[in-house]
């Protein structure tokens, strides 16, 4: 469901039951990103929630007023709070909680409650993340290509 000031770029995948609420502020999902099933993207009054190019948000994650820089990933059921900036090519582990206003460095893995940097990601891990994101870009293209009108 998309409500209010929401912008979704080209080649994006928005999964079933995802809620992108731009009612208090704006929500921007940039090119090639995916927001999987049951995710919530929201923000406070006059703020923004922004997913950079090739962002990847796992099932049931919540992104509230945060900025995901390009090629990032937020795992399933993770929560990323207001004012967070997730650095380029970083990953938030499943079920992690990233507290308000934290500037997460580029290329790291964040895990835990509260979230903390547990290590630097390898080039292979970043490449695997990018490969997974490309699968969702292809899924978006496949969905558009196979869409059919149904008379009811």
PDB file of C-alpha atoms in Angstrom:
ATOM      1  CA  UNK A   1       0.000   0.000   0.000  1.00  0.00           C
ATOM      2  CA  UNK A   2       1.341   3.408  -0.978  1.00  0.00           C
ATOM      3  CA  UNK A   3      -0.098   6.447   0.792  1.00  0.00           C
ATOM      4  CA  UNK A   4       0.804  10.120   0.369  1.00  0.00           C
ATOM      5  CA  UNK A   5       4.180  11.450  -0.775  1.00  0.00           C
ATOM      6  CA  UNK A   6       5.757   8.219  -2.031  1.00  0.00           C
ATOM      7  CA  UNK A   7       8.135   7.940  -4.984  1.00  0.00           C
ATOM      8  CA  UNK A   8       9.164   4.554  -6.366  1.00  0.00           C
ATOM      9  CA  UNK A   9      11.940   4.513  -8.973  1.00  0.00           C
ATOM     10  CA  UNK A  10      12.408   2.302 -12.001  1.00  0.00           C
ATOM     11  CA  UNK A  11      13.167  -1.421 -11.673  1.00  0.00           C
ATOM     12  CA  UNK A  12      11.912  -1.579  -8.073  1.00  0.00           C
ATOM     13  CA  UNK A  13      10.028  -4.450  -6.478  1.00  0.00           C
ATOM     14  CA  UNK A  14       7.415  -3.716  -3.787  1.00  0.00           C
ATOM     15  CA  UNK A  15       6.170  -6.941  -2.196  1.00  0.00           C
ATOM     16  CA  UNK A  16       2.680  -7.884  -1.056  1.00  0.00           C
ATOM     17  CA  UNK A  17       1.418  -6.194   2.110  1.00  0.00           C
ATOM     18  CA  UNK A  18       4.273  -3.681   2.198  1.00  0.00           C
ATOM     19  CA  UNK A  19       3.160  -0.312   3.584  1.00  0.00           C
ATOM     20  CA  UNK A  20       4.932   2.794   2.268  1.00  0.00           C
ATOM     21  CA  UNK A  21       3.378   5.700   4.161  1.00  0.00           C
ATOM     22  CA  UNK A  22       4.281   9.172   3.000  1.00  0.00           C
ATOM     23  CA  UNK A  23       1.505  10.751   5.030  1.00  0.00           C
ATOM     24  CA  UNK A  24       3.629  12.761   7.508  1.00  0.00           C
ATOM     25  CA  UNK A  25       6.789  13.045   5.393  1.00  0.00           C
ATOM     26  CA  UNK A  26       8.147  11.663   2.152  1.00  0.00           C
ATOM     27  CA  UNK A  27       9.157   8.118   1.261  1.00  0.00           C
ATOM     28  CA  UNK A  28      11.565   7.662  -1.654  1.00  0.00           C
ATOM     29  CA  UNK A  29      12.593   4.267  -3.037  1.00  0.00           C
ATOM     30  CA  UNK A  30      15.334   4.778  -5.611  1.00  0.00           C
ATOM     31  CA  UNK A  31      16.049   2.743  -8.752  1.00  0.00           C
ATOM     32  CA  UNK A  32      16.582  -0.993  -8.444  1.00  0.00           C
ATOM     33  CA  UNK A  33      15.547  -1.276  -4.793  1.00  0.00           C
ATOM     34  CA  UNK A  34      13.222  -3.847  -3.309  1.00  0.00           C
ATOM     35  CA  UNK A  35      10.878  -3.748  -0.349  1.00  0.00           C
ATOM     36  CA  UNK A  36       9.732  -7.242   0.471  1.00  0.00           C
ATOM     37  CA  UNK A  37       6.506  -8.621   1.930  1.00  0.00           C
ATOM     38  CA  UNK A  38       5.004  -6.869   4.981  1.00  0.00           C
ATOM     39  CA  UNK A  39       7.676  -4.159   5.317  1.00  0.00           C
ATOM     40  CA  UNK A  40       6.804  -0.739   6.720  1.00  0.00           C
ATOM     41  CA  UNK A  41       8.444   2.463   5.470  1.00  0.00           C
ATOM     42  CA  UNK A  42       7.315   5.549   7.373  1.00  0.00           C
ATOM     43  CA  UNK A  43       8.629   8.769   8.880  1.00  0.00           C
ATOM     44  CA  UNK A  44       7.848  11.518  11.327  1.00  0.00           C
ATOM     45  CA  UNK A  45       6.358  14.893  10.431  1.00  0.00           C
ATOM     46  CA  UNK A  46       8.270  16.764   7.697  1.00  0.00           C
ATOM     47  CA  UNK A  47      11.024  14.123   7.571  1.00  0.00           C
ATOM     48  CA  UNK A  48      12.003  11.611   4.908  1.00  0.00           C
ATOM     49  CA  UNK A  49      12.584   7.898   4.561  1.00  0.00           C
ATOM     50  CA  UNK A  50      14.960   7.238   1.662  1.00  0.00           C
ATOM     51  CA  UNK A  51      16.195   4.001   0.134  1.00  0.00           C
ATOM     52  CA  UNK A  52      19.214   4.576  -2.092  1.00  0.00           C
ATOM     53  CA  UNK A  53      19.843   2.848  -5.409  1.00  0.00           C
ATOM     54  CA  UNK A  54      19.863  -0.971  -5.152  1.00  0.00           C
ATOM     55  CA  UNK A  55      18.691  -1.063  -1.519  1.00  0.00           C
ATOM     56  CA  UNK A  56      17.299  -4.375  -0.292  1.00  0.00           C
ATOM     57  CA  UNK A  57      14.762  -4.516   2.572  1.00  0.00           C
ATOM     58  CA  UNK A  58      13.915  -7.997   3.858  1.00  0.00           C
ATOM     59  CA  UNK A  59      10.509  -9.362   4.867  1.00  0.00           C
ATOM     60  CA  UNK A  60       8.712  -7.503   7.670  1.00  0.00           C
ATOM     61  CA  UNK A  61      11.508  -4.979   8.274  1.00  0.00           C
ATOM     62  CA  UNK A  62      10.635  -1.475   9.471  1.00  0.00           C
ATOM     63  CA  UNK A  63      12.473   1.565   8.146  1.00  0.00           C
ATOM     64  CA  UNK A  64      11.299   4.665  10.019  1.00  0.00           C
ATOM     65  CA  UNK A  65      12.687   8.005   8.885  1.00  0.00           C
ATOM     66  CA  UNK A  66      16.080   6.565   7.952  1.00  0.00           C
ATOM     67  CA  UNK A  67      18.329   6.842   4.910  1.00  0.00           C
ATOM     68  CA  UNK A  68      19.758   3.735   3.303  1.00  0.00           C
ATOM     69  CA  UNK A  69      22.687   4.620   1.092  1.00  0.00           C
ATOM     70  CA  UNK A  70      23.202   2.669  -2.162  1.00  0.00           C
ATOM     71  CA  UNK A  71      23.670  -1.107  -2.182  1.00  0.00           C
ATOM     72  CA  UNK A  72      22.588  -1.654   1.419  1.00  0.00           C
ATOM     73  CA  UNK A  73      20.504  -4.432   2.925  1.00  0.00           C
ATOM     74  CA  UNK A  74      18.226  -4.603   5.954  1.00  0.00           C
ATOM     75  CA  UNK A  75      17.428  -8.145   7.065  1.00  0.00           C
ATOM     76  CA  UNK A  76      14.083  -9.683   7.906  1.00  0.00           C
ATOM     77  CA  UNK A  77      12.269  -8.241  10.936  1.00  0.00           C
ATOM     78  CA  UNK A  78      14.997  -5.640  11.543  1.00  0.00           C
ATOM     79  CA  UNK A  79      14.080  -2.115  12.675  1.00  0.00           C
ATOM     80  CA  UNK A  80      15.999   0.964  11.505  1.00  0.00           C
ATOM     81  CA  UNK A  81      14.963   4.143  13.316  1.00  0.00           C
ATOM     82  CA  UNK A  82      14.688   7.860  12.563  1.00  0.00           C
ATOM     83  CA  UNK A  83      17.802   9.744  11.540  1.00  0.00           C
ATOM     84  CA  UNK A  84      19.876   6.638  10.846  1.00  0.00           C
ATOM     85  CA  UNK A  85      22.135   6.757   7.805  1.00  0.00           C
ATOM     86  CA  UNK A  86      23.146   3.256   6.745  1.00  0.00           C
ATOM     87  CA  UNK A  87      26.478   3.537   4.929  1.00  0.00           C
ATOM     88  CA  UNK A  88      27.066   2.290   1.380  1.00  0.00           C
ATOM     89  CA  UNK A  89      27.203  -1.521   1.028  1.00  0.00           C
ATOM     90  CA  UNK A  90      26.373  -2.172   4.687  1.00  0.00           C
ATOM     91  CA  UNK A  91      24.062  -4.883   5.967  1.00  0.00           C
ATOM     92  CA  UNK A  92      21.752  -4.890   8.991  1.00  0.00           C
ATOM     93  CA  UNK A  93      21.231  -8.458  10.213  1.00  0.00           C
ATOM     94  CA  UNK A  94      17.813 -10.020  10.640  1.00  0.00           C
ATOM     95  CA  UNK A  95      16.024  -8.936  13.836  1.00  0.00           C
ATOM     96  CA  UNK A  96      18.547  -6.172  14.623  1.00  0.00           C
ATOM     97  CA  UNK A  97      17.474  -2.827  16.091  1.00  0.00           C
ATOM     98  CA  UNK A  98      19.380   0.216  14.791  1.00  0.00           C
ATOM     99  CA  UNK A  99      18.862   3.087  17.208  1.00  0.00           C
ATOM    100  CA  UNK A 100      17.945   6.658  16.321  1.00  0.00           C
ATOM    101  CA  UNK A 101      20.432   9.027  14.652  1.00  0.00           C
ATOM    102  CA  UNK A 102      23.261   6.514  14.218  1.00  0.00           C
ATOM    103  CA  UNK A 103      25.618   6.999  11.262  1.00  0.00           C
ATOM    104  CA  UNK A 104      26.545   3.419  10.297  1.00  0.00           C
ATOM    105  CA  UNK A 105      29.898   3.170   8.480  1.00  0.00           C
ATOM    106  CA  UNK A 106      30.144   1.828   4.928  1.00  0.00           C
ATOM    107  CA  UNK A 107      30.740  -1.871   4.291  1.00  0.00           C
ATOM    108  CA  UNK A 108      29.926  -3.274   7.733  1.00  0.00           C
ATOM    109  CA  UNK A 109      27.574  -5.812   9.300  1.00  0.00           C
ATOM    110  CA  UNK A 110      25.321  -4.490  12.068  1.00  0.00           C
ATOM    111  CA  UNK A 111      23.656  -7.023  14.379  1.00  0.00           C
ATOM    112  CA  UNK A 112      21.989  -7.216  17.758  1.00  0.00           C
ATOM    113  CA  UNK A 113      19.610  -5.289  19.993  1.00  0.00           C
ATOM    114  CA  UNK A 114      20.704  -2.595  20.146  1.00  0.00           C
ATOM    115  CA  UNK A 115      22.598  -2.920  16.887  1.00  0.00           C
ATOM    116  CA  UNK A 116      26.370  -2.676  16.841  1.00  0.00           C
ATOM    117  CA  UNK A 117      29.024  -3.119  14.187  1.00  0.00           C
ATOM    118  CA  UNK A 118      30.210  -6.713  14.456  1.00  0.00           C
ATOM    119  CA  UNK A 119      32.664  -6.733  11.547  1.00  0.00           C
ATOM    120  CA  UNK A 120      33.624  -5.460   8.134  1.00  0.00           C
ATOM    121  CA  UNK A 121      31.974  -7.240   5.204  1.00  0.00           C
ATOM    122  CA  UNK A 122      34.092  -9.118   2.688  1.00  0.00           C
ATOM    123  CA  UNK A 123      33.968  -8.312  -1.021  1.00  0.00           C
ATOM    124  CA  UNK A 124      32.326 -11.725  -1.532  1.00  0.00           C
ATOM    125  CA  UNK A 125      29.526 -10.888   0.924  1.00  0.00           C
ATOM    126  CA  UNK A 126      28.888  -7.536  -0.752  1.00  0.00           C
ATOM    127  CA  UNK A 127      28.837  -9.265  -4.160  1.00  0.00           C
ATOM    128  CA  UNK A 128      26.362 -11.880  -2.838  1.00  0.00           C
ATOM    129  CA  UNK A 129      24.101  -9.098  -1.555  1.00  0.00           C
ATOM    130  CA  UNK A 130      24.223  -7.407  -4.971  1.00  0.00           C
ATOM    131  CA  UNK A 131      23.374 -10.691  -6.663  1.00  0.00           C
ATOM    132  CA  UNK A 132      20.312 -11.127  -4.441  1.00  0.00           C
ATOM    133  CA  UNK A 133      19.172  -7.604  -5.252  1.00  0.00           C
ATOM    134  CA  UNK A 134      19.485  -8.325  -8.975  1.00  0.00           C
ATOM    135  CA  UNK A 135      17.106 -11.281  -8.497  1.00  0.00           C
ATOM    136  CA  UNK A 136      14.443  -8.891  -7.210  1.00  0.00           C
ATOM    137  CA  UNK A 137      15.106  -6.486 -10.088  1.00  0.00           C
ATOM    138  CA  UNK A 138      14.474  -9.374 -12.466  1.00  0.00           C
ATOM    139  CA  UNK A 139      11.354 -10.341 -10.499  1.00  0.00           C
ATOM    140  CA  UNK A 140       9.998  -6.809 -10.947  1.00  0.00           C
ATOM    141  CA  UNK A 141      10.605  -7.034 -14.701  1.00  0.00           C
ATOM    142  CA  UNK A 142       9.013 -10.495 -14.865  1.00  0.00           C
ATOM    143  CA  UNK A 143       5.925  -9.306 -12.986  1.00  0.00           C
ATOM    144  CA  UNK A 144       5.421  -6.423 -15.414  1.00  0.00           C
ATOM    145  CA  UNK A 145       6.013  -8.620 -18.453  1.00  0.00           C
ATOM    146  CA  UNK A 146       3.544 -11.305 -17.381  1.00  0.00           C
ATOM    147  CA  UNK A 147       0.798  -9.025 -16.058  1.00  0.00           C
ATOM    148  CA  UNK A 148      -2.579  -9.684 -17.683  1.00  0.00           C
ATOM    149  CA  UNK A 149      -5.878  -7.856 -17.534  1.00  0.00           C
ATOM    150  CA  UNK A 150      -8.717  -9.932 -16.078  1.00  0.00           C
ATOM    151  CA  UNK A 151     -12.353  -9.209 -16.818  1.00  0.00           C
ATOM    152  CA  UNK A 152     -14.552  -9.710 -13.855  1.00  0.00           C
TER     153      UNK A 152
END
